[in-house]
PDB file of N, CA and C in Angstrom:
ATOM      1  N   MET A  24      19.289   3.357 -27.089  1.00  0.00           N
ATOM      2  CA  MET A  24      19.769   4.387 -26.242  1.00  0.00           C
ATOM      3  C   MET A  24      20.149   3.703 -25.188  1.00  0.00           C
ATOM      4  N   PRO A  25      21.366   4.066 -24.648  1.00  0.00           N
ATOM      5  CA  PRO A  25      22.004   3.508 -23.181  1.00  0.00           C
ATOM      6  C   PRO A  25      21.325   4.306 -22.226  1.00  0.00           C
ATOM      7  N   LYS A  26      21.131   3.294 -20.988  1.00  0.00           N
ATOM      8  CA  LYS A  26      20.396   3.845 -19.923  1.00  0.00           C
ATOM      9  C   LYS A  26      21.460   4.600 -19.114  1.00  0.00           C
ATOM     10  N   ILE A  27      21.224   6.055 -18.912  1.00  0.00           N
ATOM     11  CA  ILE A  27      22.236   6.739 -18.052  1.00  0.00           C
ATOM     12  C   ILE A  27      21.678   7.092 -16.879  1.00  0.00           C
ATOM     13  N   ALA A  28      22.414   7.112 -15.678  1.00  0.00           N
ATOM     14  CA  ALA A  28      21.874   7.671 -14.285  1.00  0.00           C
ATOM     15  C   ALA A  28      21.418   9.097 -14.568  1.00  0.00           C
ATOM     16  N   LEU A  29      20.637   9.384 -13.444  1.00  0.00           N
ATOM     17  CA  LEU A  29      19.977  10.710 -13.335  1.00  0.00           C
ATOM     18  C   LEU A  29      21.113  11.663 -13.233  1.00  0.00           C
ATOM     19  N   ALA A  30      22.232  11.635 -12.342  1.00  0.00           N
ATOM     20  CA  ALA A  30      23.072  12.548 -12.034  1.00  0.00           C
ATOM     21  C   ALA A  30      23.824  12.978 -13.460  1.00  0.00           C
ATOM     22  N   LYS A  31      24.038  11.728 -14.389  1.00  0.00           N
ATOM     23  CA  LYS A  31      24.834  11.903 -15.629  1.00  0.00           C
ATOM     24  C   LYS A  31      23.864  12.767 -16.741  1.00  0.00           C
ATOM     25  N   VAL A  32      22.626  12.833 -16.508  1.00  0.00           N
ATOM     26  CA  VAL A  32      21.820  13.230 -17.510  1.00  0.00           C
ATOM     27  C   VAL A  32      21.848  14.442 -17.126  1.00  0.00           C
ATOM     28  N   ALA A  33      21.475  14.990 -15.881  1.00  0.00           N
ATOM     29  CA  ALA A  33      21.525  16.272 -15.269  1.00  0.00           C
ATOM     30  C   ALA A  33      22.810  17.236 -15.725  1.00  0.00           C
ATOM     31  N   LYS A  34      23.895  16.210 -15.553  1.00  0.00           N
ATOM     32  CA  LYS A  34      25.114  16.937 -15.792  1.00  0.00           C
ATOM     33  C   LYS A  34      25.182  17.503 -17.063  1.00  0.00           C
ATOM     34  N   LYS A  35      25.025  16.456 -18.116  1.00  0.00           N
ATOM     35  CA  LYS A  35      25.216  16.641 -19.469  1.00  0.00           C
ATOM     36  C   LYS A  35      24.268  17.832 -20.094  1.00  0.00           C
ATOM     37  N   ILE A  36      23.020  17.774 -19.234  1.00  0.00           N
ATOM     38  CA  ILE A  36      21.944  19.010 -19.760  1.00  0.00           C
ATOM     39  C   ILE A  36      22.546  20.378 -19.304  1.00  0.00           C
ATOM     40  N   ARG A  37      23.065  20.387 -18.153  1.00  0.00           N
ATOM     41  CA  ARG A  37      23.566  21.729 -17.646  1.00  0.00           C
ATOM     42  C   ARG A  37      25.000  22.185 -18.517  1.00  0.00           C
ATOM     43  N   LYS A  38      25.742  20.987 -18.917  1.00  0.00           N
ATOM     44  CA  LYS A  38      26.711  21.452 -19.715  1.00  0.00           C
ATOM     45  C   LYS A  38      26.319  21.983 -20.816  1.00  0.00           C
ATOM     46  N   LYS A  39      25.298  21.455 -21.555  1.00  0.00           N
ATOM     47  CA  LYS A  39      24.873  21.915 -22.876  1.00  0.00           C
ATOM     48  C   LYS A  39      24.160  23.068 -22.859  1.00  0.00           C
ATOM     49  N   ARG A  40      23.400  23.351 -21.795  1.00  0.00           N
ATOM     50  CA  ARG A  40      22.339  24.355 -21.737  1.00  0.00           C
ATOM     51  C   ARG A  40      22.792  25.465 -20.855  1.00  0.00           C
ATOM     52  N   GLY A  41      23.727  25.114 -19.873  1.00  0.00           N
ATOM     53  CA  GLY A  41      24.044  26.214 -19.089  1.00  0.00           C
ATOM     54  C   GLY A  41      23.304  26.259 -17.569  1.00  0.00           C
ATOM     55  N   GLY A  42      22.261  25.120 -17.418  1.00  0.00           N
ATOM     56  CA  GLY A  42      21.429  24.973 -16.419  1.00  0.00           C
ATOM     57  C   GLY A  42      20.231  24.311 -16.717  1.00  0.00           C
ATOM     58  N   LEU A  43      19.419  23.965 -15.701  1.00  0.00           N
ATOM     59  CA  LEU A  43      18.390  23.087 -15.759  1.00  0.00           C
ATOM     60  C   LEU A  43      17.103  24.196 -15.665  1.00  0.00           C
ATOM     61  N   ASP A  44      17.241  25.483 -15.877  1.00  0.00           N
ATOM     62  CA  ASP A  44      15.942  26.530 -15.657  1.00  0.00           C
ATOM     63  C   ASP A  44      15.386  26.535 -17.038  1.00  0.00           C
ATOM     64  N   ASN A  45      16.198  26.714 -18.135  1.00  0.00           N
ATOM     65  CA  ASN A  45      15.435  26.788 -19.362  1.00  0.00           C
ATOM     66  C   ASN A  45      15.704  25.555 -20.401  1.00  0.00           C
ATOM     67  N   LEU A  46      14.965  24.482 -20.011  1.00  0.00           N
ATOM     68  CA  LEU A  46      15.245  23.381 -20.725  1.00  0.00           C
ATOM     69  C   LEU A  46      14.220  23.231 -22.015  1.00  0.00           C
ATOM     70  N   GLY A  47      14.395  22.688 -22.982  1.00  0.00           N
ATOM     71  CA  GLY A  47      13.737  22.611 -24.133  1.00  0.00           C
ATOM     72  C   GLY A  47      12.994  21.096 -24.058  1.00  0.00           C
ATOM     73  N   ASP A  48      11.950  21.114 -24.942  1.00  0.00           N
ATOM     74  CA  ASP A  48      11.092  19.788 -24.978  1.00  0.00           C
ATOM     75  C   ASP A  48      11.811  18.488 -24.781  1.00  0.00           C
ATOM     76  N   ARG A  49      13.159  18.317 -25.663  1.00  0.00           N
ATOM     77  CA  ARG A  49      13.816  17.022 -25.616  1.00  0.00           C
ATOM     78  C   ARG A  49      14.511  16.934 -24.410  1.00  0.00           C
ATOM     79  N   GLU A  50      15.046  17.896 -23.677  1.00  0.00           N
ATOM     80  CA  GLU A  50      15.775  17.536 -22.675  1.00  0.00           C
ATOM     81  C   GLU A  50      14.867  17.418 -21.310  1.00  0.00           C
ATOM     82  N   VAL A  51      13.762  18.042 -21.434  1.00  0.00           N
ATOM     83  CA  VAL A  51      12.855  17.671 -20.288  1.00  0.00           C
ATOM     84  C   VAL A  51      12.534  16.211 -20.247  1.00  0.00           C
ATOM     85  N   LYS A  52      12.255  15.532 -21.504  1.00  0.00           N
ATOM     86  CA  LYS A  52      11.554  14.206 -21.547  1.00  0.00           C
ATOM     87  C   LYS A  52      12.886  13.407 -21.162  1.00  0.00           C
ATOM     88  N   ARG A  53      14.256  13.701 -21.465  1.00  0.00           N
ATOM     89  CA  ARG A  53      15.297  12.941 -21.004  1.00  0.00           C
ATOM     90  C   ARG A  53      15.165  13.065 -19.634  1.00  0.00           C
ATOM     91  N   TYR A  54      15.420  14.127 -19.090  1.00  0.00           N
ATOM     92  CA  TYR A  54      15.458  14.351 -17.607  1.00  0.00           C
ATOM     93  C   TYR A  54      14.101  13.403 -16.816  1.00  0.00           C
ATOM     94  N   ASN A  55      12.943  13.486 -17.447  1.00  0.00           N
ATOM     95  CA  ASN A  55      11.896  12.950 -16.637  1.00  0.00           C
ATOM     96  C   ASN A  55      12.268  11.382 -16.550  1.00  0.00           C
ATOM     97  N   ARG A  56      12.683  10.775 -18.116  1.00  0.00           N
ATOM     98  CA  ARG A  56      12.882   9.445 -18.277  1.00  0.00           C
ATOM     99  C   ARG A  56      14.004   8.935 -17.219  1.00  0.00           C
ATOM    100  N   ALA A  57      15.072   9.756 -17.037  1.00  0.00           N
ATOM    101  CA  ALA A  57      16.017   9.386 -16.189  1.00  0.00           C
ATOM    102  C   ALA A  57      15.454   9.257 -14.806  1.00  0.00           C
ATOM    103  N   SER A  58      14.788  10.215 -14.553  1.00  0.00           N
ATOM    104  CA  SER A  58      14.188  10.359 -13.047  1.00  0.00           C
ATOM    105  C   SER A  58      13.309   9.350 -12.779  1.00  0.00           C
ATOM    106  N   LEU A  59      12.488   8.969 -13.617  1.00  0.00           N
ATOM    107  CA  LEU A  59      11.429   7.784 -13.227  1.00  0.00           C
ATOM    108  C   LEU A  59      12.142   6.570 -13.458  1.00  0.00           C
ATOM    109  N   ARG A  60      13.387   6.379 -14.151  1.00  0.00           N
ATOM    110  CA  ARG A  60      14.246   5.238 -14.219  1.00  0.00           C
ATOM    111  C   ARG A  60      14.860   5.211 -12.864  1.00  0.00           C
ATOM    112  N   ASP A  61      15.469   6.101 -12.233  1.00  0.00           N
ATOM    113  CA  ASP A  61      16.099   6.380 -11.056  1.00  0.00           C
ATOM    114  C   ASP A  61      15.122   5.862 -10.039  1.00  0.00           C
ATOM    115  N   ASP A  62      13.910   6.273  -9.742  1.00  0.00           N
ATOM    116  CA  ASP A  62      12.909   5.953  -8.899  1.00  0.00           C
ATOM    117  C   ASP A  62      12.604   4.583  -8.986  1.00  0.00           C
ATOM    118  N   LYS A  63      12.484   4.013  -9.931  1.00  0.00           N
ATOM    119  CA  LYS A  63      12.207   2.465 -10.520  1.00  0.00           C
ATOM    120  C   LYS A  63      13.568   1.661  -9.746  1.00  0.00           C
ATOM    121  N   LEU A  64      14.370   1.968  -9.945  1.00  0.00           N
ATOM    122  CA  LEU A  64      15.589   1.349  -9.685  1.00  0.00           C
ATOM    123  C   LEU A  64      15.876   1.403  -8.079  1.00  0.00           C
ATOM    124  N   LYS A  65      15.539   2.687  -7.396  1.00  0.00           N
ATOM    125  CA  LYS A  65      15.425   2.774  -6.056  1.00  0.00           C
ATOM    126  C   LYS A  65      14.415   1.861  -5.417  1.00  0.00           C
ATOM    127  N   LYS A  66      13.139   1.684  -5.978  1.00  0.00           N
ATOM    128  CA  LYS A  66      11.918   0.833  -5.448  1.00  0.00           C
ATOM    129  C   LYS A  66      12.338  -0.875  -5.417  1.00  0.00           C
ATOM    130  N   GLN A  67      13.181  -0.966  -6.680  1.00  0.00           N
ATOM    131  CA  GLN A  67      13.624  -2.382  -6.923  1.00  0.00           C
ATOM    132  C   GLN A  67      14.797  -2.623  -5.589  1.00  0.00           C
ATOM    133  N   LEU A  68      15.534  -1.798  -5.352  1.00  0.00           N
ATOM    134  CA  LEU A  68      16.764  -1.983  -4.491  1.00  0.00           C
ATOM    135  C   LEU A  68      16.076  -2.255  -3.018  1.00  0.00           C
ATOM    136  N   LYS A  69      15.070  -1.412  -2.750  1.00  0.00           N
ATOM    137  CA  LYS A  69      14.339  -1.635  -1.499  1.00  0.00           C
ATOM    138  C   LYS A  69      13.678  -2.932  -1.505  1.00  0.00           C
ATOM    139  N   VAL A  70      12.990  -3.342  -2.209  1.00  0.00           N
ATOM    140  CA  VAL A  70      12.251  -4.515  -2.182  1.00  0.00           C
ATOM    141  C   VAL A  70      13.470  -5.697  -2.189  1.00  0.00           C
ATOM    142  N   ARG A  71      14.324  -5.593  -2.859  1.00  0.00           N
ATOM    143  CA  ARG A  71      15.227  -6.676  -2.876  1.00  0.00           C
ATOM    144  C   ARG A  71      16.174  -6.837  -1.476  1.00  0.00           C
ATOM    145  N   ASN A  72      16.487  -5.708  -0.944  1.00  0.00           N
ATOM    146  CA  ASN A  72      17.010  -5.605   0.442  1.00  0.00           C
ATOM    147  C   ASN A  72      16.019  -6.014   1.418  1.00  0.00           C
ATOM    148  N   GLU A  73      14.968  -5.826   1.481  1.00  0.00           N
ATOM    149  CA  GLU A  73      13.796  -6.345   2.444  1.00  0.00           C
ATOM    150  C   GLU A  73      13.702  -7.731   2.220  1.00  0.00           C
ATOM    151  N   LYS A  74      13.537  -8.449   1.241  1.00  0.00           N
ATOM    152  CA  LYS A  74      13.699  -9.772   1.013  1.00  0.00           C
ATOM    153  C   LYS A  74      14.900 -10.328   1.413  1.00  0.00           C
ATOM    154  N   ARG A  75      16.144  -9.912   0.977  1.00  0.00           N
ATOM    155  CA  ARG A  75      17.234 -10.243   1.677  1.00  0.00           C
ATOM    156  C   ARG A  75      17.417 -10.154   3.009  1.00  0.00           C
ATOM    157  N   GLU A  76      16.927  -9.504   3.732  1.00  0.00           N
ATOM    158  CA  GLU A  76      16.978  -9.273   5.392  1.00  0.00           C
ATOM    159  C   GLU A  76      15.992 -10.093   5.919  1.00  0.00           C
ATOM    160  N   SER A  77      14.954 -10.482   5.405  1.00  0.00           N
ATOM    161  CA  SER A  77      14.018 -11.638   5.827  1.00  0.00           C
ATOM    162  C   SER A  77      14.701 -12.817   5.613  1.00  0.00           C
ATOM    163  N   ASP A  78      15.208 -12.906   4.432  1.00  0.00           N
ATOM    164  CA  ASP A  78      16.195 -14.369   4.238  1.00  0.00           C
ATOM    165  C   ASP A  78      17.156 -14.783   5.314  1.00  0.00           C
ATOM    166  N   MET A  79      17.920 -13.307   5.592  1.00  0.00           N
ATOM    167  CA  MET A  79      18.912 -13.609   6.485  1.00  0.00           C
ATOM    168  C   MET A  79      18.716 -13.809   8.040  1.00  0.00           C
ATOM    169  N   ILE A  80      17.545 -13.396   8.392  1.00  0.00           N
ATOM    170  CA  ILE A  80      16.863 -13.371   9.689  1.00  0.00           C
ATOM    171  C   ILE A  80      16.393 -14.933   9.798  1.00  0.00           C
ATOM    172  N   ARG A  81      15.881 -15.534   8.708  1.00  0.00           N
ATOM    173  CA  ARG A  81      15.323 -16.902   8.794  1.00  0.00           C
ATOM    174  C   ARG A  81      16.583 -17.714   8.930  1.00  0.00           C
ATOM    175  N   THR A  82      17.512 -17.429   8.094  1.00  0.00           N
ATOM    176  CA  THR A  82      18.710 -18.396   7.909  1.00  0.00           C
ATOM    177  C   THR A  82      19.284 -18.241   9.292  1.00  0.00           C
ATOM    178  N   GLY A  83      19.779 -17.102   9.794  1.00  0.00           N
ATOM    179  CA  GLY A  83      20.457 -16.988  11.126  1.00  0.00           C
ATOM    180  C   GLY A  83      19.813 -17.643  12.143  1.00  0.00           C
ATOM    181  N   PHE A  84      18.182 -17.686  12.223  1.00  0.00           N
ATOM    182  CA  PHE A  84      17.474 -18.465  13.207  1.00  0.00           C
ATOM    183  C   PHE A  84      18.034 -19.885  13.282  1.00  0.00           C
ATOM    184  N   PHE A  85      17.969 -20.586  12.049  1.00  0.00           N
ATOM    185  CA  PHE A  85      18.173 -21.885  12.070  1.00  0.00           C
ATOM    186  C   PHE A  85      19.499 -22.219  12.195  1.00  0.00           C
ATOM    187  N   LYS A  86      20.631 -21.350  11.681  1.00  0.00           N
ATOM    188  CA  LYS A  86      21.979 -21.652  12.095  1.00  0.00           C
ATOM    189  C   LYS A  86      22.201 -21.510  13.483  1.00  0.00           C
ATOM    190  N   VAL A  87      21.704 -20.617  14.388  1.00  0.00           N
ATOM    191  CA  VAL A  87      21.863 -20.662  15.672  1.00  0.00           C
ATOM    192  C   VAL A  87      21.217 -21.836  16.347  1.00  0.00           C
ATOM    193  N   ALA A  88      19.990 -22.378  15.857  1.00  0.00           N
ATOM    194  CA  ALA A  88      19.428 -23.311  16.445  1.00  0.00           C
ATOM    195  C   ALA A  88      20.076 -24.541  16.139  1.00  0.00           C
ATOM    196  N   THR A  89      20.651 -24.726  15.163  1.00  0.00           N
ATOM    197  CA  THR A  89      21.602 -26.030  15.006  1.00  0.00           C
ATOM    198  C   THR A  89      23.121 -25.975  15.122  1.00  0.00           C
ATOM    199  N   LYS A  90      23.553 -24.948  15.613  1.00  0.00           N
ATOM    200  CA  LYS A  90      24.914 -24.823  15.827  1.00  0.00           C
ATOM    201  C   LYS A  90      25.458 -25.950  16.505  1.00  0.00           C
ATOM    202  N   ASP A  91      24.820 -26.423  17.854  1.00  0.00           N
ATOM    203  CA  ASP A  91      25.368 -27.559  18.521  1.00  0.00           C
ATOM    204  C   ASP A  91      25.172 -28.725  17.973  1.00  0.00           C
ATOM    205  N   ALA A  92      24.443 -29.122  17.117  1.00  0.00           N
ATOM    206  CA  ALA A  92      24.139 -30.212  16.348  1.00  0.00           C
ATOM    207  C   ALA A  92      25.675 -30.849  15.897  1.00  0.00           C
ATOM    208  N   GLU A  93      26.137 -31.972  16.510  1.00  0.00           N
ATOM    209  CA  GLU A  93      27.235 -32.479  15.694  1.00  0.00           C
ATOM    210  C   GLU A  93      26.956 -33.453  14.457  1.00  0.00           C
ATOM    211  N   LYS A  94      25.782 -34.019  14.303  1.00  0.00           N
ATOM    212  CA  LYS A  94      25.202 -34.795  12.989  1.00  0.00           C
ATOM    213  C   LYS A  94      24.012 -34.434  12.574  1.00  0.00           C
ATOM    214  N   GLY A  95      23.478 -34.760  11.722  1.00  0.00           N
ATOM    215  CA  GLY A  95      22.289 -34.423  11.136  1.00  0.00           C
ATOM    216  C   GLY A  95      20.885 -34.424  12.224  1.00  0.00           C
ATOM    217  N   LEU A  96      20.005 -33.480  11.893  1.00  0.00           N
ATOM    218  CA  LEU A  96      18.906 -33.606  12.754  1.00  0.00           C
ATOM    219  C   LEU A  96      18.089 -34.629  12.508  1.00  0.00           C
ATOM    220  N   GLU A  97      17.276 -35.001  13.201  1.00  0.00           N
ATOM    221  CA  GLU A  97      16.147 -35.947  13.030  1.00  0.00           C
ATOM    222  C   GLU A  97      14.985 -35.299  12.514  1.00  0.00           C
ATOM    223  N   LEU A  98      14.172 -35.891  11.586  1.00  0.00           N
ATOM    224  CA  LEU A  98      13.044 -35.275  11.220  1.00  0.00           C
ATOM    225  C   LEU A  98      12.116 -34.617  12.148  1.00  0.00           C
ATOM    226  N   GLU A  99      11.741 -35.151  13.400  1.00  0.00           N
ATOM    227  CA  GLU A  99      11.078 -34.536  14.380  1.00  0.00           C
ATOM    228  C   GLU A  99      11.658 -33.262  15.175  1.00  0.00           C
ATOM    229  N   GLU A 100      13.180 -33.331  15.059  1.00  0.00           N
ATOM    230  CA  GLU A 100      13.736 -32.191  15.608  1.00  0.00           C
ATOM    231  C   GLU A 100      13.599 -30.989  14.507  1.00  0.00           C
ATOM    232  N   ILE A 101      13.652 -31.387  13.549  1.00  0.00           N
ATOM    233  CA  ILE A 101      13.461 -30.283  12.098  1.00  0.00           C
ATOM    234  C   ILE A 101      12.044 -29.834  12.247  1.00  0.00           C
ATOM    235  N   ARG A 102      11.109 -30.426  12.420  1.00  0.00           N
ATOM    236  CA  ARG A 102       9.709 -30.053  12.524  1.00  0.00           C
ATOM    237  C   ARG A 102       9.515 -29.020  13.738  1.00  0.00           C
ATOM    238  N   ASP A 103      10.148 -29.445  15.056  1.00  0.00           N
ATOM    239  CA  ASP A 103       9.944 -28.661  16.146  1.00  0.00           C
ATOM    240  C   ASP A 103      10.791 -27.265  15.980  1.00  0.00           C
ATOM    241  N   LEU A 104      11.882 -27.118  15.192  1.00  0.00           N
ATOM    242  CA  LEU A 104      12.326 -25.868  14.894  1.00  0.00           C
ATOM    243  C   LEU A 104      11.459 -25.131  13.803  1.00  0.00           C
ATOM    244  N   ILE A 105      10.884 -25.793  12.952  1.00  0.00           N
ATOM    245  CA  ILE A 105       9.995 -25.119  12.013  1.00  0.00           C
ATOM    246  C   ILE A 105       8.751 -24.643  12.977  1.00  0.00           C
ATOM    247  N   ASP A 106       8.236 -25.447  13.819  1.00  0.00           N
ATOM    248  CA  ASP A 106       7.223 -24.680  14.448  1.00  0.00           C
ATOM    249  C   ASP A 106       7.581 -23.670  15.409  1.00  0.00           C
ATOM    250  N   LYS A 107       8.648 -23.662  16.021  1.00  0.00           N
ATOM    251  CA  LYS A 107       9.096 -22.474  16.879  1.00  0.00           C
ATOM    252  C   LYS A 107       9.318 -21.153  15.805  1.00  0.00           C
ATOM    253  N   TRP A 108       9.904 -21.421  14.640  1.00  0.00           N
ATOM    254  CA  TRP A 108       9.903 -20.343  13.706  1.00  0.00           C
ATOM    255  C   TRP A 108       8.614 -19.706  13.489  1.00  0.00           C
ATOM    256  N   VAL A 109       7.671 -20.537  13.144  1.00  0.00           N
ATOM    257  CA  VAL A 109       6.343 -20.216  12.697  1.00  0.00           C
ATOM    258  C   VAL A 109       5.667 -19.301  13.882  1.00  0.00           C
ATOM    259  N   ASP A 110       5.692 -20.084  15.283  1.00  0.00           N
ATOM    260  CA  ASP A 110       5.276 -19.526  16.362  1.00  0.00           C
ATOM    261  C   ASP A 110       5.826 -18.657  17.123  1.00  0.00           C
ATOM    262  N   ARG A 111       6.851 -17.732  16.573  1.00  0.00           N
ATOM    263  CA  ARG A 111       7.771 -16.803  17.260  1.00  0.00           C
ATOM    264  C   ARG A 111       6.988 -15.619  17.635  1.00  0.00           C
ATOM    265  N   ASN A 112       6.236 -15.230  16.866  1.00  0.00           N
ATOM    266  CA  ASN A 112       5.558 -14.137  17.149  1.00  0.00           C
ATOM    267  C   ASN A 112       4.188 -14.193  17.828  1.00  0.00           C
ATOM    268  N   LYS A 113       3.787 -15.547  18.043  1.00  0.00           N
ATOM    269  CA  LYS A 113       2.474 -15.826  18.368  1.00  0.00           C
ATOM    270  C   LYS A 113       1.955 -15.020  19.808  1.00  0.00           C
ATOM    271  N   PRO A 114       2.663 -14.948  20.674  1.00  0.00           N
ATOM    272  CA  PRO A 114       2.198 -14.038  21.837  1.00  0.00           C
ATOM    273  C   PRO A 114       1.994 -12.664  21.610  1.00  0.00           C
ATOM    274  N   GLU A 115       2.678 -11.950  20.891  1.00  0.00           N
ATOM    275  CA  GLU A 115       2.436 -10.635  20.211  1.00  0.00           C
ATOM    276  C   GLU A 115       1.218 -10.501  19.332  1.00  0.00           C
ATOM    277  N   LEU A 116       1.029 -11.504  18.636  1.00  0.00           N
ATOM    278  CA  LEU A 116      -0.222 -11.480  17.795  1.00  0.00           C
ATOM    279  C   LEU A 116      -1.357 -11.545  18.506  1.00  0.00           C
ATOM    280  N   GLU A 117      -1.554 -12.545  19.419  1.00  0.00           N
ATOM    281  CA  GLU A 117      -2.682 -13.004  20.206  1.00  0.00           C
ATOM    282  C   GLU A 117      -2.826 -11.783  21.158  1.00  0.00           C
ATOM    283  N   ARG A 118      -1.827 -10.841  21.509  1.00  0.00           N
ATOM    284  CA  ARG A 118      -2.018  -9.595  22.402  1.00  0.00           C
ATOM    285  C   ARG A 118      -2.890  -8.618  21.349  1.00  0.00           C
ATOM    286  N   PHE A 119      -2.444  -8.523  20.044  1.00  0.00           N
ATOM    287  CA  PHE A 119      -3.040  -7.589  19.204  1.00  0.00           C
ATOM    288  C   PHE A 119      -4.533  -7.990  19.012  1.00  0.00           C
ATOM    289  N   GLU A 120      -4.617  -9.153  18.629  1.00  0.00           N
ATOM    290  CA  GLU A 120      -5.966  -9.641  18.385  1.00  0.00           C
ATOM    291  C   GLU A 120      -6.903  -9.508  19.762  1.00  0.00           C
ATOM    292  N   SER A 121      -6.684  -9.802  20.861  1.00  0.00           N
ATOM    293  CA  SER A 121      -7.274  -9.488  21.981  1.00  0.00           C
ATOM    294  C   SER A 121      -7.342  -8.265  22.581  1.00  0.00           C
ATOM    295  N   SER A 122      -6.744  -7.194  21.857  1.00  0.00           N
ATOM    296  CA  SER A 122      -6.760  -5.798  22.536  1.00  0.00           C
ATOM    297  C   SER A 122      -8.164  -5.249  22.352  1.00  0.00           C
ATOM    298  N   ASP A 123      -8.384  -4.061  23.241  1.00  0.00           N
ATOM    299  CA  ASP A 123      -9.824  -3.820  23.629  1.00  0.00           C
ATOM    300  C   ASP A 123      -9.754  -2.356  22.658  1.00  0.00           C
ATOM    301  N   ASP A 124      -9.004  -2.155  21.701  1.00  0.00           N
ATOM    302  CA  ASP A 124      -8.991  -1.131  20.764  1.00  0.00           C
ATOM    303  C   ASP A 124     -10.375  -0.838  19.965  1.00  0.00           C
ATOM    304  N   ARG A 125     -10.724  -2.090  19.658  1.00  0.00           N
ATOM    305  CA  ARG A 125     -11.933  -2.067  18.715  1.00  0.00           C
ATOM    306  C   ARG A 125     -13.160  -2.614  19.461  1.00  0.00           C
ATOM    307  N   ASP A 126     -13.380  -2.134  20.631  1.00  0.00           N
ATOM    308  CA  ASP A 126     -14.902  -2.536  21.281  1.00  0.00           C
ATOM    309  C   ASP A 126     -16.004  -2.322  20.379  1.00  0.00           C
ATOM    310  N   GLY A 127     -16.664  -3.317  20.116  1.00  0.00           N
ATOM    311  CA  GLY A 127     -18.016  -3.504  19.616  1.00  0.00           C
ATOM    312  C   GLY A 127     -17.834  -3.440  18.136  1.00  0.00           C
ATOM    313  N   ARG A 128     -16.597  -3.471  17.584  1.00  0.00           N
ATOM    314  CA  ARG A 128     -16.564  -3.390  16.196  1.00  0.00           C
ATOM    315  C   ARG A 128     -15.581  -4.653  15.636  1.00  0.00           C
ATOM    316  N   GLU A 129     -15.906  -5.476  14.688  1.00  0.00           N
ATOM    317  CA  GLU A 129     -15.520  -6.575  14.245  1.00  0.00           C
ATOM    318  C   GLU A 129     -14.103  -6.189  13.409  1.00  0.00           C
ATOM    319  N   PHE A 130     -13.247  -7.383  13.292  1.00  0.00           N
ATOM    320  CA  PHE A 130     -12.269  -7.000  12.221  1.00  0.00           C
ATOM    321  C   PHE A 130     -12.798  -7.272  10.930  1.00  0.00           C
ATOM    322  N   PRO A 131     -12.011  -6.560   9.969  1.00  0.00           N
ATOM    323  CA  PRO A 131     -12.507  -6.562   8.714  1.00  0.00           C
ATOM    324  C   PRO A 131     -12.447  -8.071   8.065  1.00  0.00           C
ATOM    325  N   SER A 132     -13.408  -8.414   7.362  1.00  0.00           N
ATOM    326  CA  SER A 132     -13.365  -9.902   6.860  1.00  0.00           C
ATOM    327  C   SER A 132     -12.704  -9.803   5.443  1.00  0.00           C
ATOM    328  N   THR A 133     -11.923 -10.981   5.390  1.00  0.00           N
ATOM    329  CA  THR A 133     -11.309 -11.152   4.022  1.00  0.00           C
ATOM    330  C   THR A 133     -12.138 -11.848   2.989  1.00  0.00           C
ATOM    331  N   LYS A 134     -13.242 -12.302   3.635  1.00  0.00           N
ATOM    332  CA  LYS A 134     -14.108 -12.987   2.589  1.00  0.00           C
ATOM    333  C   LYS A 134     -15.336 -12.083   1.893  1.00  0.00           C
ATOM    334  N   ASN A 135     -15.484 -12.188   0.832  1.00  0.00           N
ATOM    335  CA  ASN A 135     -16.379 -11.172   0.155  1.00  0.00           C
ATOM    336  C   ASN A 135     -17.539 -12.034  -0.550  1.00  0.00           C
TER     337      ASN A 135
END
């Protein structure tokens, strides 16, 4: 059976039954499957966009950093750029780690 978007399924059911109020068992199953499929596709799109956004931010950082280079970068320069990228949030992370919000309480251990 071809996969049909939720709006199309709802439209076909309304056209056949005259509304979504009094649905039979088969139509309810079709509508539920289409709804679940639509939710799954929205979640996948969200994850894909978040990954693409982080990739674009990373690529943009290195593109701006190497914009003035006329020839290839030395290995040491590349390492420095990578270190800058990795440590870009270090002051903010240190501020959170040293905050007094958790007086007398340890951070949760990841070791079990």
